[in-house]
XYZ file of C-alpha atoms in Angstrom:
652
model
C -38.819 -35.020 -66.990
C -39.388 -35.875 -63.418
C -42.729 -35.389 -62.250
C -43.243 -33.989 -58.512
C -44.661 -35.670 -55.659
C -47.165 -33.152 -53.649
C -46.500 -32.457 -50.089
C -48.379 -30.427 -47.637
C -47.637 -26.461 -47.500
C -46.834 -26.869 -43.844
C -44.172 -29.001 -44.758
C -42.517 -26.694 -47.336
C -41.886 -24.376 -45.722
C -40.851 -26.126 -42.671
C -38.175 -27.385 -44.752
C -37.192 -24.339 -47.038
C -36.784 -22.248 -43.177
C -34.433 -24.875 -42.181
C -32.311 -23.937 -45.370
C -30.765 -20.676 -46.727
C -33.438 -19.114 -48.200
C -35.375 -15.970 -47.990
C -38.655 -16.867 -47.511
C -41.623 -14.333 -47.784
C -43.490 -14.578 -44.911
C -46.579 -13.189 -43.515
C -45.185 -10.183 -41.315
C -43.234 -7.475 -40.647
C -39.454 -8.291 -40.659
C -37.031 -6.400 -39.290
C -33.858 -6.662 -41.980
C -29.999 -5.618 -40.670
C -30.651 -2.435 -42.268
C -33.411 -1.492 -39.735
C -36.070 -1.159 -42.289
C -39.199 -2.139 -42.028
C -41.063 -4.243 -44.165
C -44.610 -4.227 -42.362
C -47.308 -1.664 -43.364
C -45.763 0.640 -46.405
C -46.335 4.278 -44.934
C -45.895 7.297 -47.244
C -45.879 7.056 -50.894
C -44.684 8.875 -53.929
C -46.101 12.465 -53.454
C -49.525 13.289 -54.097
C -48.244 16.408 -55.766
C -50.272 16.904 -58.486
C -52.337 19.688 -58.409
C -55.422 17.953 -59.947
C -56.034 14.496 -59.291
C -54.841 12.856 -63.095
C -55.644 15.734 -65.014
C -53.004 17.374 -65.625
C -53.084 21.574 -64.234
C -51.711 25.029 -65.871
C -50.127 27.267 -62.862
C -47.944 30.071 -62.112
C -43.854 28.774 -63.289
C -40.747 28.695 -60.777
C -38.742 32.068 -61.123
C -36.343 30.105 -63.171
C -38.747 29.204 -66.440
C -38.432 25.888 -66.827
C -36.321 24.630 -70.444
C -34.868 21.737 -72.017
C -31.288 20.777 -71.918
C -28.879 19.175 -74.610
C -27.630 15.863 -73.875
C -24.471 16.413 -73.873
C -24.067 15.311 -70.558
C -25.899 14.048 -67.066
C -27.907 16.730 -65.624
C -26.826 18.889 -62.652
C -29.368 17.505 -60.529
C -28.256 13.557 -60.950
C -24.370 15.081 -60.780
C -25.292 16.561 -57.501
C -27.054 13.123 -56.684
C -24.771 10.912 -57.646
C -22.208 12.574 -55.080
C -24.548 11.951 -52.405
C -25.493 8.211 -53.039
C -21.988 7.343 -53.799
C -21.137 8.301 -50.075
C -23.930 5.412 -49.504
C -23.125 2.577 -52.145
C -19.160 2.562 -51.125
C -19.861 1.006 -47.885
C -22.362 -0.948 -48.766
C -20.153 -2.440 -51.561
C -17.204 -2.818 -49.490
C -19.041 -5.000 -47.115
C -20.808 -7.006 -49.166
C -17.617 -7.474 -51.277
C -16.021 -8.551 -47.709
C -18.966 -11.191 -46.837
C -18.988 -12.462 -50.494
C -14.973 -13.440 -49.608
C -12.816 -13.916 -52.928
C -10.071 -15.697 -52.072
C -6.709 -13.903 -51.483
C -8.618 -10.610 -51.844
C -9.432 -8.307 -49.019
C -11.711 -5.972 -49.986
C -11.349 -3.312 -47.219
C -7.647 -2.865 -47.820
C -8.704 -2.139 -51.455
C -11.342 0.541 -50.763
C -8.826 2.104 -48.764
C -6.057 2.114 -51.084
C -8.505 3.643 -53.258
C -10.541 6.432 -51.435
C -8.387 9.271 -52.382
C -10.211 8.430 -56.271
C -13.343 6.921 -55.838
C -14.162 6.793 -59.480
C -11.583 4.434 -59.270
C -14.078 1.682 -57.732
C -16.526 -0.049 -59.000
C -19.774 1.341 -60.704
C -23.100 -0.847 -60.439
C -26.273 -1.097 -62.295
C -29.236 -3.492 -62.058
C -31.704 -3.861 -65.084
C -34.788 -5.730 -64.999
C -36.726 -6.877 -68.493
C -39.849 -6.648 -69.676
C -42.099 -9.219 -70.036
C -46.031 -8.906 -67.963
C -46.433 -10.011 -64.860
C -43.712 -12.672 -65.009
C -40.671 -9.964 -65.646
C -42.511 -7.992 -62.854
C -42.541 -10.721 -60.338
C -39.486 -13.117 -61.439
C -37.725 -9.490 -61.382
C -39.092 -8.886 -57.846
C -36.883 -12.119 -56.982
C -33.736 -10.803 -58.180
C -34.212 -7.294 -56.181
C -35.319 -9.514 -53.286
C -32.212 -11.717 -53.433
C -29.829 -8.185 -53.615
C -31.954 -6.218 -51.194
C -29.615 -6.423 -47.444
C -33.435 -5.416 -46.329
C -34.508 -8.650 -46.380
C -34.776 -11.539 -43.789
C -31.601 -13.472 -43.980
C -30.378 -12.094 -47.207
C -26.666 -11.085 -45.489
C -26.417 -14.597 -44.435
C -22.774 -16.115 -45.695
C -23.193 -17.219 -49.621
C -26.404 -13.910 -49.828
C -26.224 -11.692 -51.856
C -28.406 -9.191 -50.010
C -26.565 -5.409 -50.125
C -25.748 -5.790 -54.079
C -29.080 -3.153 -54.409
C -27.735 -1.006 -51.409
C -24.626 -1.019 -53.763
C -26.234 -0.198 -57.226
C -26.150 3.487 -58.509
C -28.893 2.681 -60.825
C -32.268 0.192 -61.146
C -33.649 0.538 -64.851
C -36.672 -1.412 -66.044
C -39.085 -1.742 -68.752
C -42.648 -2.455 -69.257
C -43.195 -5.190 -66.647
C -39.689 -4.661 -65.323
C -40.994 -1.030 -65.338
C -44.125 -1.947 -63.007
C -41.365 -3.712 -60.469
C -39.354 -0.674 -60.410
C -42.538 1.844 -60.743
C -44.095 -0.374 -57.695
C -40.767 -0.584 -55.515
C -40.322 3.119 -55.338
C -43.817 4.465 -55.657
C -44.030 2.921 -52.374
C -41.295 4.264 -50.641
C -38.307 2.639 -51.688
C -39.850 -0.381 -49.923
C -38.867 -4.422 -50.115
C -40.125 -7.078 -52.435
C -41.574 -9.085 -49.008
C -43.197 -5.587 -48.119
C -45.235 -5.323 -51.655
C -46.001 -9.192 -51.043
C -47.072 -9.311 -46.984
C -48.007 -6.029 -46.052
C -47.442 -6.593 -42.187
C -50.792 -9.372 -42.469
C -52.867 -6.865 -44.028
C -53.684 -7.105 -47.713
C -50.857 -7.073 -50.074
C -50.050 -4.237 -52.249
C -49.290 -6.937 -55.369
C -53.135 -8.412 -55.198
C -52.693 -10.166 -58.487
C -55.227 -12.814 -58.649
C -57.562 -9.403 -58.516
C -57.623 -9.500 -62.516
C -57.176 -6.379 -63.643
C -60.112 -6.924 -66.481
C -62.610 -6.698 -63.382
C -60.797 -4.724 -61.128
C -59.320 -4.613 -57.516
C -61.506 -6.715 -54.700
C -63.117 -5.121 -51.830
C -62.380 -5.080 -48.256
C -58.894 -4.855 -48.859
C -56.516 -2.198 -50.017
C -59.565 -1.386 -52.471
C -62.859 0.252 -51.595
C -64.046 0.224 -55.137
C -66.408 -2.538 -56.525
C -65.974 -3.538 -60.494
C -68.606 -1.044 -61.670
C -67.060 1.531 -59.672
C -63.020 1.249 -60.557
C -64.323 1.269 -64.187
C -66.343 4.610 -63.798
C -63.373 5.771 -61.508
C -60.997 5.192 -64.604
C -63.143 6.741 -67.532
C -64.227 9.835 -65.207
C -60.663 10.596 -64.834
C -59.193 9.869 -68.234
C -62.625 12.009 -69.634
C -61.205 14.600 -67.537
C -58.015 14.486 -69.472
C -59.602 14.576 -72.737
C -60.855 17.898 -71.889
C -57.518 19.916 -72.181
C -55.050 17.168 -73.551
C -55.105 14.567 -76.221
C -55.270 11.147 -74.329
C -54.944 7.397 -75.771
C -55.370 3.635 -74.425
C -52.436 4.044 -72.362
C -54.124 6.792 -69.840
C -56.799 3.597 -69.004
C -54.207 1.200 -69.008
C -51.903 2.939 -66.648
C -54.746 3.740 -64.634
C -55.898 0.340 -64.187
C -52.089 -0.470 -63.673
C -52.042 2.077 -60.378
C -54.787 -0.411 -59.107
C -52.101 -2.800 -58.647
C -49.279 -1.376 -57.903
C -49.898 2.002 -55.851
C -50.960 1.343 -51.970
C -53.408 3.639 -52.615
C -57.695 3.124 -52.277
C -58.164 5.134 -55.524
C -54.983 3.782 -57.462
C -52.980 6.910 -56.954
C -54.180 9.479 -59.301
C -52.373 12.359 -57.977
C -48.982 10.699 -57.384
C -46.106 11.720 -59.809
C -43.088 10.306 -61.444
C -40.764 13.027 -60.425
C -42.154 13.188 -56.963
C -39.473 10.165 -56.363
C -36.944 13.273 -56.568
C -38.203 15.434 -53.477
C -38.598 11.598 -50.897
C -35.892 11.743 -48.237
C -34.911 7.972 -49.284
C -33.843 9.145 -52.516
C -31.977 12.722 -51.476
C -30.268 11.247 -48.804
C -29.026 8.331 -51.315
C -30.607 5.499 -49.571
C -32.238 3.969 -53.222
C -30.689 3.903 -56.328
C -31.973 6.239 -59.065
C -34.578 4.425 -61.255
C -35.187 4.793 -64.800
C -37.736 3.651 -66.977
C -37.434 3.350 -70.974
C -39.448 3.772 -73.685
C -39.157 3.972 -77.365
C -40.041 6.681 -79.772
C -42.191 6.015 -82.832
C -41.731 8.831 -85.605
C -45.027 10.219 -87.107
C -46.513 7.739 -89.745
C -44.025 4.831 -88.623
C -45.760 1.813 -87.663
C -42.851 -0.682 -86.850
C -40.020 -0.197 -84.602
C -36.612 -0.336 -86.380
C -33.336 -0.857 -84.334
C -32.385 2.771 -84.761
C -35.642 4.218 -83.627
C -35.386 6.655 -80.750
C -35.639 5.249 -77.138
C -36.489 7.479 -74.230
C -35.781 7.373 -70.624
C -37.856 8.668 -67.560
C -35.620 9.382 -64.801
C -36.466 11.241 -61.197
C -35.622 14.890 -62.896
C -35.727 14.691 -66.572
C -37.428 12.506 -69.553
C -35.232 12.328 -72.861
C -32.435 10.877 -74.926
C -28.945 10.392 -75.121
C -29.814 9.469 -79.092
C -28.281 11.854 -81.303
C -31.827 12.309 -82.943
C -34.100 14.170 -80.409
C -30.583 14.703 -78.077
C -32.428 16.535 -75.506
C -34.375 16.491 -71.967
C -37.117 17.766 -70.681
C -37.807 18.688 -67.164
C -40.141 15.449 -65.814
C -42.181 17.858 -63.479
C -43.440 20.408 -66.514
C -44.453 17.540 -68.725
C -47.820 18.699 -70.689
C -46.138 22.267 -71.086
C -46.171 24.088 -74.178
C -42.337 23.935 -75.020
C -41.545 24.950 -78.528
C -37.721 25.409 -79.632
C -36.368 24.491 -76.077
C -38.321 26.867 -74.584
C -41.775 28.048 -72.849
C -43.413 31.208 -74.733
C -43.229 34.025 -72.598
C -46.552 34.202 -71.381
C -47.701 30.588 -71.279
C -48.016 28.718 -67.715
C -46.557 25.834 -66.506
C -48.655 22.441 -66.762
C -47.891 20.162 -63.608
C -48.958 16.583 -62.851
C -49.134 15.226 -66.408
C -45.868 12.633 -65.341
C -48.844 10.319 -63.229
C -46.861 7.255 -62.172
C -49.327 5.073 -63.639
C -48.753 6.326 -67.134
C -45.188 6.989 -67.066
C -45.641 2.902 -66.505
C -48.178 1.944 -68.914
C -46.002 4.349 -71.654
C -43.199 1.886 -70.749
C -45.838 -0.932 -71.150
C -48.007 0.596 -74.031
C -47.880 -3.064 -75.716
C -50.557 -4.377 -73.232
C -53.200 -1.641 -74.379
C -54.061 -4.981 -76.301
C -55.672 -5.958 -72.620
C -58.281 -3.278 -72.684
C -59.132 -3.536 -75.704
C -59.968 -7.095 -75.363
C -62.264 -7.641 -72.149
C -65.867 -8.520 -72.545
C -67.506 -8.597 -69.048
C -70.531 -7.470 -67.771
C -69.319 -5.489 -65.024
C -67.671 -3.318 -67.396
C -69.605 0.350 -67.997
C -71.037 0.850 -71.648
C -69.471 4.500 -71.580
C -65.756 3.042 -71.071
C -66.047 0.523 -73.860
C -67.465 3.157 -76.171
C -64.459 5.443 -74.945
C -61.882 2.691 -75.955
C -63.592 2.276 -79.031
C -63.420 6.059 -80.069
C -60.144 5.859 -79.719
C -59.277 3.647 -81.737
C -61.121 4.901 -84.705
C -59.397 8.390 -84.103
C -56.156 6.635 -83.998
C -56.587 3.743 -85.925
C -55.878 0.334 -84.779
C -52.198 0.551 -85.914
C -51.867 2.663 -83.176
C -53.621 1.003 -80.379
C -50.256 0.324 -78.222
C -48.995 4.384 -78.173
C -49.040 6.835 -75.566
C -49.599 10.296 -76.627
C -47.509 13.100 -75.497
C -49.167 16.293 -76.659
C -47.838 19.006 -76.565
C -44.547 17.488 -78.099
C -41.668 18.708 -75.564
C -39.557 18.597 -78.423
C -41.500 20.773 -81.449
C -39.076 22.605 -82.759
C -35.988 21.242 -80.965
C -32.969 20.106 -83.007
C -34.812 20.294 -85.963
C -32.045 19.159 -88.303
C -32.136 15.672 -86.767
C -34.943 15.239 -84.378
C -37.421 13.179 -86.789
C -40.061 14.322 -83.931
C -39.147 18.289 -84.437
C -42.548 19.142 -86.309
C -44.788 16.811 -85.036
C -47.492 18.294 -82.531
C -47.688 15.061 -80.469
C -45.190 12.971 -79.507
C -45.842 9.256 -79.483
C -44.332 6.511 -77.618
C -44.768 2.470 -77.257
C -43.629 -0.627 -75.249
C -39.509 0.171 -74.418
C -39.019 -3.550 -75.593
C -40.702 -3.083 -79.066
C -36.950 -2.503 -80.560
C -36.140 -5.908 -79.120
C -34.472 -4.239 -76.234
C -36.374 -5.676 -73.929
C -33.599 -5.193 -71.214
C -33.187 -1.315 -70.239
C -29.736 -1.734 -70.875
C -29.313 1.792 -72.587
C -29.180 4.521 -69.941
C -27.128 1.998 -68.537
C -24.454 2.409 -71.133
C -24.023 5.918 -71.623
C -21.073 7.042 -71.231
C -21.296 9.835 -68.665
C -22.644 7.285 -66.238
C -19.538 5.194 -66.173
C -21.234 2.018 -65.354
C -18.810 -0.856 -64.576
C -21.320 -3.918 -64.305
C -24.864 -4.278 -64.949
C -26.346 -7.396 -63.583
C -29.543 -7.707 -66.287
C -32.328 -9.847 -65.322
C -34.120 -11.073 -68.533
C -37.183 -12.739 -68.370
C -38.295 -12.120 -71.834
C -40.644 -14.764 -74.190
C -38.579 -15.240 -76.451
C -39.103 -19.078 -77.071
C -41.950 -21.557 -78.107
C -42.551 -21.859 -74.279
C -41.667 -18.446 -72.909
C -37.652 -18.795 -71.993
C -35.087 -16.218 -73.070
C -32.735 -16.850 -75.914
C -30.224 -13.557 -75.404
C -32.807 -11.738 -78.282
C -32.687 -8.694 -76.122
C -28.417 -8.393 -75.462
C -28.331 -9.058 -79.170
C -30.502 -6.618 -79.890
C -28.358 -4.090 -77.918
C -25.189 -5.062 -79.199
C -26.134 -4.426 -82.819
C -27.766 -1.261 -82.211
C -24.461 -0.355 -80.641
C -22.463 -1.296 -84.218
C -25.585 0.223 -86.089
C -24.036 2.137 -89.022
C -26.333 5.173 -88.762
C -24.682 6.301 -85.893
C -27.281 5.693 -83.731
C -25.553 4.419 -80.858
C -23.453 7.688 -80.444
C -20.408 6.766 -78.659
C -22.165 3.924 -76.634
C -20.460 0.542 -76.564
C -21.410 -2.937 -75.614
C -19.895 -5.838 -75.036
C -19.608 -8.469 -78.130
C -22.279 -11.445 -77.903
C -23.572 -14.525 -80.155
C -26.380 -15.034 -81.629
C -29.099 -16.361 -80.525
C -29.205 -20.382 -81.562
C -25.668 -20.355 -79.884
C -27.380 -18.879 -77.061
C -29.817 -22.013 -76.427
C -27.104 -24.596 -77.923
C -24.423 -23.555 -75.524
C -26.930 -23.091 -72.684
C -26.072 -19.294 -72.427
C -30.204 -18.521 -71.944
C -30.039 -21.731 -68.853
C -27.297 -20.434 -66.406
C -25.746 -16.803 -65.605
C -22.961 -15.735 -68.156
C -20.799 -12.829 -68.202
C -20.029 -10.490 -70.960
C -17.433 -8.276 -71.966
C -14.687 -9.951 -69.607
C -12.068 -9.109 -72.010
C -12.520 -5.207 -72.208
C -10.192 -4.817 -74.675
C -12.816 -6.788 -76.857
C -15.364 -3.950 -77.516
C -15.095 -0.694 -79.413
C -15.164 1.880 -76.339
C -15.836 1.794 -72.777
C -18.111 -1.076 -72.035
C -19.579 -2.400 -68.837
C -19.369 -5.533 -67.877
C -22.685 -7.164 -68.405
C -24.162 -10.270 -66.138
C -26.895 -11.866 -68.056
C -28.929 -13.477 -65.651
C -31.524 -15.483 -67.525
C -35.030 -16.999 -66.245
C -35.138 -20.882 -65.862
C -36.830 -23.122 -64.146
C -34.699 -23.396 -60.801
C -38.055 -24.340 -58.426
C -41.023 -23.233 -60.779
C -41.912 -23.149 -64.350
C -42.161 -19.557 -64.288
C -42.388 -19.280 -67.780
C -45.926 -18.009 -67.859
C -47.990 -16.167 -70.637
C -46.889 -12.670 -70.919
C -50.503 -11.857 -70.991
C -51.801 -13.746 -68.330
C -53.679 -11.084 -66.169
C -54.054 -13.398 -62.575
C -51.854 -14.997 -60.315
C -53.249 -16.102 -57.056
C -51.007 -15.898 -54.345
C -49.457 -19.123 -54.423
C -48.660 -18.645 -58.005
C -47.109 -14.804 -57.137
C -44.817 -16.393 -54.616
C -43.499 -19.508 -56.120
C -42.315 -16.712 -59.353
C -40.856 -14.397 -57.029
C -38.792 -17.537 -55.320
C -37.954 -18.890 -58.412
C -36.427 -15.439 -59.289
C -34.743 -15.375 -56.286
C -33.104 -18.682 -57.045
C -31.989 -17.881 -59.982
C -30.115 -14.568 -59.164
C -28.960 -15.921 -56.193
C -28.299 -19.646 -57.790
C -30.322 -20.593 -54.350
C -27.992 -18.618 -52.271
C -25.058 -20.802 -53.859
C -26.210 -23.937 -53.630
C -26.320 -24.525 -57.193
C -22.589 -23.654 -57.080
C -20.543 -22.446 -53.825
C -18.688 -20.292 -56.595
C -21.360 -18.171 -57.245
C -21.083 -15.847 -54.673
C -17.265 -14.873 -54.777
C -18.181 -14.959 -58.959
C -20.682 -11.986 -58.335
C -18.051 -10.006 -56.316
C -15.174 -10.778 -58.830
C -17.826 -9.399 -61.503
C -18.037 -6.433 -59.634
C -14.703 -6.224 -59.178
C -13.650 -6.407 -62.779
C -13.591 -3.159 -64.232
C -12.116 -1.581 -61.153
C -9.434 -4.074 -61.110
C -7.984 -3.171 -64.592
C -8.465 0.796 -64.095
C -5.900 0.172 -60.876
C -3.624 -2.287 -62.501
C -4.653 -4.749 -59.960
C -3.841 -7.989 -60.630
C -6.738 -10.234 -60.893
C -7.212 -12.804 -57.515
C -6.775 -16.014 -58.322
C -10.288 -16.905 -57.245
C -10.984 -14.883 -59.747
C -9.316 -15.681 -62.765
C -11.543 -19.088 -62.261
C -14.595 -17.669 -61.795
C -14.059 -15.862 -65.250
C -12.879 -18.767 -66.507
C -16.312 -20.687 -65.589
C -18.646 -17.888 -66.069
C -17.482 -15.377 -68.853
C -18.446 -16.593 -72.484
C -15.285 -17.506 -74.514
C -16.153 -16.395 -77.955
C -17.501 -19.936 -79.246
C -20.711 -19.698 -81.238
C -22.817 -22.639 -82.667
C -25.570 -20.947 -85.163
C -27.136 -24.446 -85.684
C -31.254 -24.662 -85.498
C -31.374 -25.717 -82.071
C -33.654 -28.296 -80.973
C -36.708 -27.071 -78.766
C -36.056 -25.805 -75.810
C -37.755 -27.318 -73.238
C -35.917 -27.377 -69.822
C -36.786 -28.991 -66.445
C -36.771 -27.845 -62.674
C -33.218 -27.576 -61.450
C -33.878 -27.672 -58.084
C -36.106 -30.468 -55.932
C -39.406 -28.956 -55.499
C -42.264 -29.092 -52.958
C -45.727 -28.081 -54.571
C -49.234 -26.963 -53.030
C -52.253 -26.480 -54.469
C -53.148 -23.741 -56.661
C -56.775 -23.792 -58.234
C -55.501 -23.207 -61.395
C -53.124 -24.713 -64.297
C -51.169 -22.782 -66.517
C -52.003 -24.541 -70.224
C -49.053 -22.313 -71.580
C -45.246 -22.763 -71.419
C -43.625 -26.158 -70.859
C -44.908 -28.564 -72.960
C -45.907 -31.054 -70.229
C -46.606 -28.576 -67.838
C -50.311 -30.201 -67.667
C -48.950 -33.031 -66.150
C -48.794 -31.483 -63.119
C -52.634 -30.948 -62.660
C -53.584 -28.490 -60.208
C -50.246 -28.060 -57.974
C -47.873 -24.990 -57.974
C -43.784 -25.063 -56.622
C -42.832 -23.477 -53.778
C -39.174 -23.400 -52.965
C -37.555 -26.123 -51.006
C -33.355 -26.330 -51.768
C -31.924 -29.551 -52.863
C -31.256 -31.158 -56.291
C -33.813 -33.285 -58.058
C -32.680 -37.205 -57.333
C-alpha cells in the first residue's frame, strides 16, 4: 500500500479544476442544459390532505381499483411516449460525443426513426447500502447527469441520465433516488451546494440527534424528536404504524428541503410535476420485498414490490397486481373499494415509501441512547416492539392490505389484514434490477451501480447480480418470464477482479433463456477514496460526503477516461448493443474490442479467494477531516485524520 502525502485543500482543487473532472463547487452552475443547480425551488407536492396522517375523502368519479399485471399501466404507456420524444435526442448526441469509431450515430437514428423501438432502451439502477450507496450512487448520477458543470466535456459521460427511461433504487440507493426527485428532479451538486446556502444532504447532522439549527432546519434535538412522535402518534390513531413511520420520518430530515422534513409531500405527487409529464426525468422506482405472514427470513422467491409514480405492486406471479400509489391506506378488498367506503389519501409520504425500501435500518432507532431524546418516543419505540416482537423490528406495515382478497389462489398475502414489507435488498437483491427486467419494459442496458458490503471490508463481490440471476432460473416459477443474463459466482467474482473494474453482462444474447438486457456492473472501488464505509455509519461531515460522491464519480466515469481512453466509446457500444442485433447491424469495429475487453467471457475460478483488500487507483490529494473511519480497509488507520479528495493521475 502506498501511503498519501497531505497537501493543502487549496491545492486540490487547484489541481483537480485544471483536469477533467466535475468538481462540486460552492454555487450555482449553470449546466448546457440550462438548469439550474443553485437554490432547489418547488418540491414534490405537498398534497396530502393531512400533514403525515393519512385522510378519508370524497373518491374521483372513476372509483379507484387495482389492476392485473399483465402489463405496464396506461398511465406509464402514455408516459413512456412522451419521454421517449426526450431520451432519443439526448441519446443520439451523447452517442455522437462519446465517438465509436467508424460509427456515426446520427445516420443511425435516422435510418431508424420510422421504428423507434428499434433503438436503444436505457436503465440506471443504484444499490443499496446506507449512506455510502446513497452518496457513491450520487457520483454515478452526477457523472451521467449533462446538468452538470463540465460533464459534456469530450471523454463525459454527462447526458447518459437525460437518456435513461428509468432510475430504480433501493434502500440507500432508494434515499438517492427519493432525494433527487423529491426535490425537483434536481442535480447531485444542487443536493450538495445549495447555491452557498446550507445543503440539502447535511450529513454530519447525525440523524440520532437530529438536523442543526440555523440552516435548512428550525428544529432543535428535543424538538425534531417531539415533531416525529406527534406525527407518527397521529397515525396510530386511525392506522396501524411500525418503526419504519419514525425512521422515514427522521429520513425526510435529510433528504426533503423542507424545515419540517416534508410531512405532507407524497410519493405519487412525482406524477402531477411538469419535469416528469413533460419527460424531462426518467421514471423512478423504488423496491421492496414482501414478507408473508409468520415468515421471518427472506427466501429468493419471496415477493418483491415496486413503488413507481402511479402504481405500487408486482410483476410476481404471486400477488400479480397494482394498486393505485395515490389511494394507498384505502380499504380495498377483492380488487375493489366497498361501495360506500371513502378514499384514504396521503398515506404514500415520501419519507416512508423510503424507509419501507430501507426498513433494515429501523435497527438505528432502536439503538440511540442520548439525552436529547424525549422519554415518550423511546417508550413509543419500545411498544412497538413488544406488539410486534423483535423479529419484526425492520417491517413496514401496510394496513389495510391493498391486496385482501386479491388473487387468492396464489397471493400468499390474500388473507392477511396487513401487509408487511422490509429492506428491498433483504433477498440479496440489493440492486433494483427487477422492474428493470420485465418484459413489457423492453430494457436494452442497465448500467447498475453496486455499492453493496458484501466483503470483510465493505467491497462488492457480484452477491447481488447473482442473486438476480438465480431467482431468474428459480424453479418455482417465480421469475415469470423474466430473464437475466448468465453470471459467476461470487469467489470468481473477486479472483478475476469482476467486483474491481466495470464488466459487462449478457454480451452474447443468445446466452440467456429470453429477452435479457444487457447489464453494466459498475462496482465500488477505491478509485480516489476508500469509500468503503460502515453501512451504518450515521455522519459524514462534508469533506467525507464529497470525497464519496467523487469517488463515485470516478468510478462510473473511470475519471472521465483517464483510467482507460476506451471507456467512453465502451459505454456507447454498451448502449448500442441490443439495438445493433435487433437491426442486423454489424457491430463497429471499435466495438467488437471494447466487448472484447469489457464483457465477461464465461471463465469462472470458484477458489477461496484471498482477502480482498484493494488500494487507491488513482493519485490522491487528502485534507483534513476530524474524524477516522476504524472500519473498512484494513490499514485504513494509517492514514490518521486525513480524507481524499479527487485529484486525476495514477499513483507513482
Amino acid at each position: 500500500m502506498k501511503l498519501l502525502s497531505a497537501a493543502p485543500l487549496s491545492v486540490a482543487f487547484s489541481v483537480a479544476c485544471q483536469a477533467s473532472l466535475i468538481v462540486p463547487r460552492q454555487r450555482s452552475i449553470a449546466g448546457d442544459a440550462g438548469a439550474i443547480l443553485g437554490a432547489l425551488e418547488a418540491r414534490a407536492l405537498p398534497n396530502a390532505p393531512n400533514g403525515y396522517i393519512p385522510q378519508a375523502g370524497d373518491c374521483p368519479s372513476t372509483r379507484p381499483a387495482l389492476r392485473s399485471a399483465e402489463g405496464l399501466s396506461p398511465q406509464e404507456t402514455s408516459w413512456l411516449e412522451t419521454r421517449r420524444g426526450v431520451t432519443l435526442p439526448a441519446m443520439e448526441q451523447l452517442l455522437n460525443r462519446l465517438n465509436i469509431s467508424g460509427f456515426d450515430a446520427s445516420t443511425y437514428f435516422s435510418d431508424n426513426m420510422g421504428n423507434t423501438s428499434m433503438l436503444p432502451n436505457i436503465a440506471v439502477a443504484v444499490s443499496g447500502g446506507g449512506y455510502r450507496a446513497c452518496l457513491n450512487g450520487g457520483g454515478a448520477i452526477q457523472a451521467f447527469d449533462s446538468r452538470e458543470n463540465n460533464s459534456t466535456a469530450a471523454g463525459h459521460l454527462g447526458g447518459l441520465l437525460q437518456s435513461a427511461t428509468y432510475l430504480a433504487g433501493l434502500s440507500g440507493g432508494g434515499w438517492l433516488v427519493g432525494s433527487i426527485f423529491v426535490n425537483n428532479f434536481t442535480t447531485i451538486s444542487g443536493l450538495l451546494y445549495n447555491n452557498n446556502a446550507s445543503s440539502v444532504w447535511e450529513f454530519q447532522n447525525s440523524i440520532f440527534e437530529g438536523p442543526a439549527t440555523g440552516g435548512l432546519q428550525i428544529l432543535d434535538s428535543t424538538e425534531y424528536f417531539d415533531t416525529i412522535y406527534n406525527e407518527v402518534q397521529g397515525k396510530t390513531m386511525h392506522f396501524d404504524t411500525s418503526i419504519t413511520d419514525y425512521w422515514g420520518r427522521a429520513l425526510s430530515f435529510q433528504l426533503v428541503n423542507a424545515t419540517d422534513g416534508g410531512p405532507d409531500y407524497t410519493w405519487s405527487s412525482t406524477a402531477s410535476q411538469e419535469f416528469f409529464t413533460s419527460g424531462q426525468s426518467p421514471m423512478p422506482i423504488l423496491v421492496t420485498d414482501g414478507r408473508a405472514p409468520g415468515e421471518l427470513l427472506i427466501s429468493d422467491n419471496t415477493t418483491v414490490y415496486e413503488f413507481n409514480p402511479w402504481e405500487f405492486g408486482t410483476f410476481d406471479p404471486t400477488t400479480y397486481g397494482f394498486v393505485p400509489l395515490e389511494f394507498l391506506g384505502s380499504n380495498f378488498s377483492g380488487g375493489v373499494l366497498p361501495p360506500n367506503d371513502q378514499c384514504v389519501r396521503g398515506f404514500d409520504n415520501v419519507g416512508y415509501i423510503m424507509g419501507t425500501s430501507s426498513s433494515l435500518f429501523n435497527s438505528f432507532l432502536l439503538n440511540i441512547n442520548t439525552t436529547s431524546i424525549p422519554s415518550a418516543f423511546k417508550t413509543a419505540l419500545a411498544h412497538l416492539l413488544t406488539t410486534i416482537g423483535e423479529n419484526n423490528d425492520d417491517i413496514a406495515s401496510y394496513s389495510p392490505n391493498p391486496f385482501l382478497a386479491y388473487h387468492n389462489a396464489t397471493s400468499p398475502v390474500a388473507t392477511a389484514p396487513s401487509l408487511t414489507l422490509v429492506d428491498g435488498g433483504e433477498d440479496l437483491q440489493n440492486i433494483p434490477l427487477h422492474p428493470l427486467i420485465q418484459p413489457p419494459r423492453a430494457v436494452d442496458v442497465i448500467f447498475a451501480i453496486d455499492s453493496s458490503a458484501d466483503t470483510t471490508y465493505n467491497w462488492p463481490n457480484g452477491t447481488a447480480l447473482v442473486a438476480t440471476y438465480e431467482r431468474a432460473r428459480n424453479a418455482s416459477g417465480i421469475a415469470n418470464g423474466t430473464a437475466f443474463p448468465p453470471v459467476p459466482d461470487q469467489n470468481s467474482f473477486v479472483n478475476l477482479g469482476l467486483n474491481a473494474r466495470p464488466t459487462f453482462f449478457g454480451c452474447n444474447a443468445s446466452n440467456t433463456t429470453g429477452p435479457a438486457p444487457l447489464v453494466v456492473y459498475i462496482p465500488n472501488a477505491p478509485y480516489v477514496y476508500y469509500a468503503n464505509v460502515s453501512t451504518f455509519d450515521p455522519s459524514y461531515n462534508t469533506s467525507e460526503r464529497d470525497a464519496i460522491v467523487a469517488n463515485g464519480n470516478a468510478v462510473a466515469s473511470l475519471a472521465n477516461g483517464t483510467v482507460d481512453a476506451m471507456w467512453p466509446a465502451c459505454v456507447a457500444c454498451a448502449i448500442l448493443s441490443r439495438s445493433l442485433e435487433r437491426t442486423g447491424t454489424p457491430v463497429p469495429g471499435a466495438c467488437v474490442q471494447c466487448f472484447a475487453r469489457y464483457c465477461w467471457d464465461g471463465t469462472r475460478n470458484s477458489t477461496p479467494p484471498v482477502e480482498y483488500d484493494p488500494v487507491v487507483k488513482l493519485q490522491a490529494v487528502d485534507v483534513q477531516s476530524g474524524s477516522v473511519r476504524g472500519v473498512g480497509r484494513r490499514a485504513w488507520g494509517m492514514l490518521g485524520a486525513w480524507v481524499v479528495v479527487v485529484v486525476w493521475g495514477f499513483v507513482v
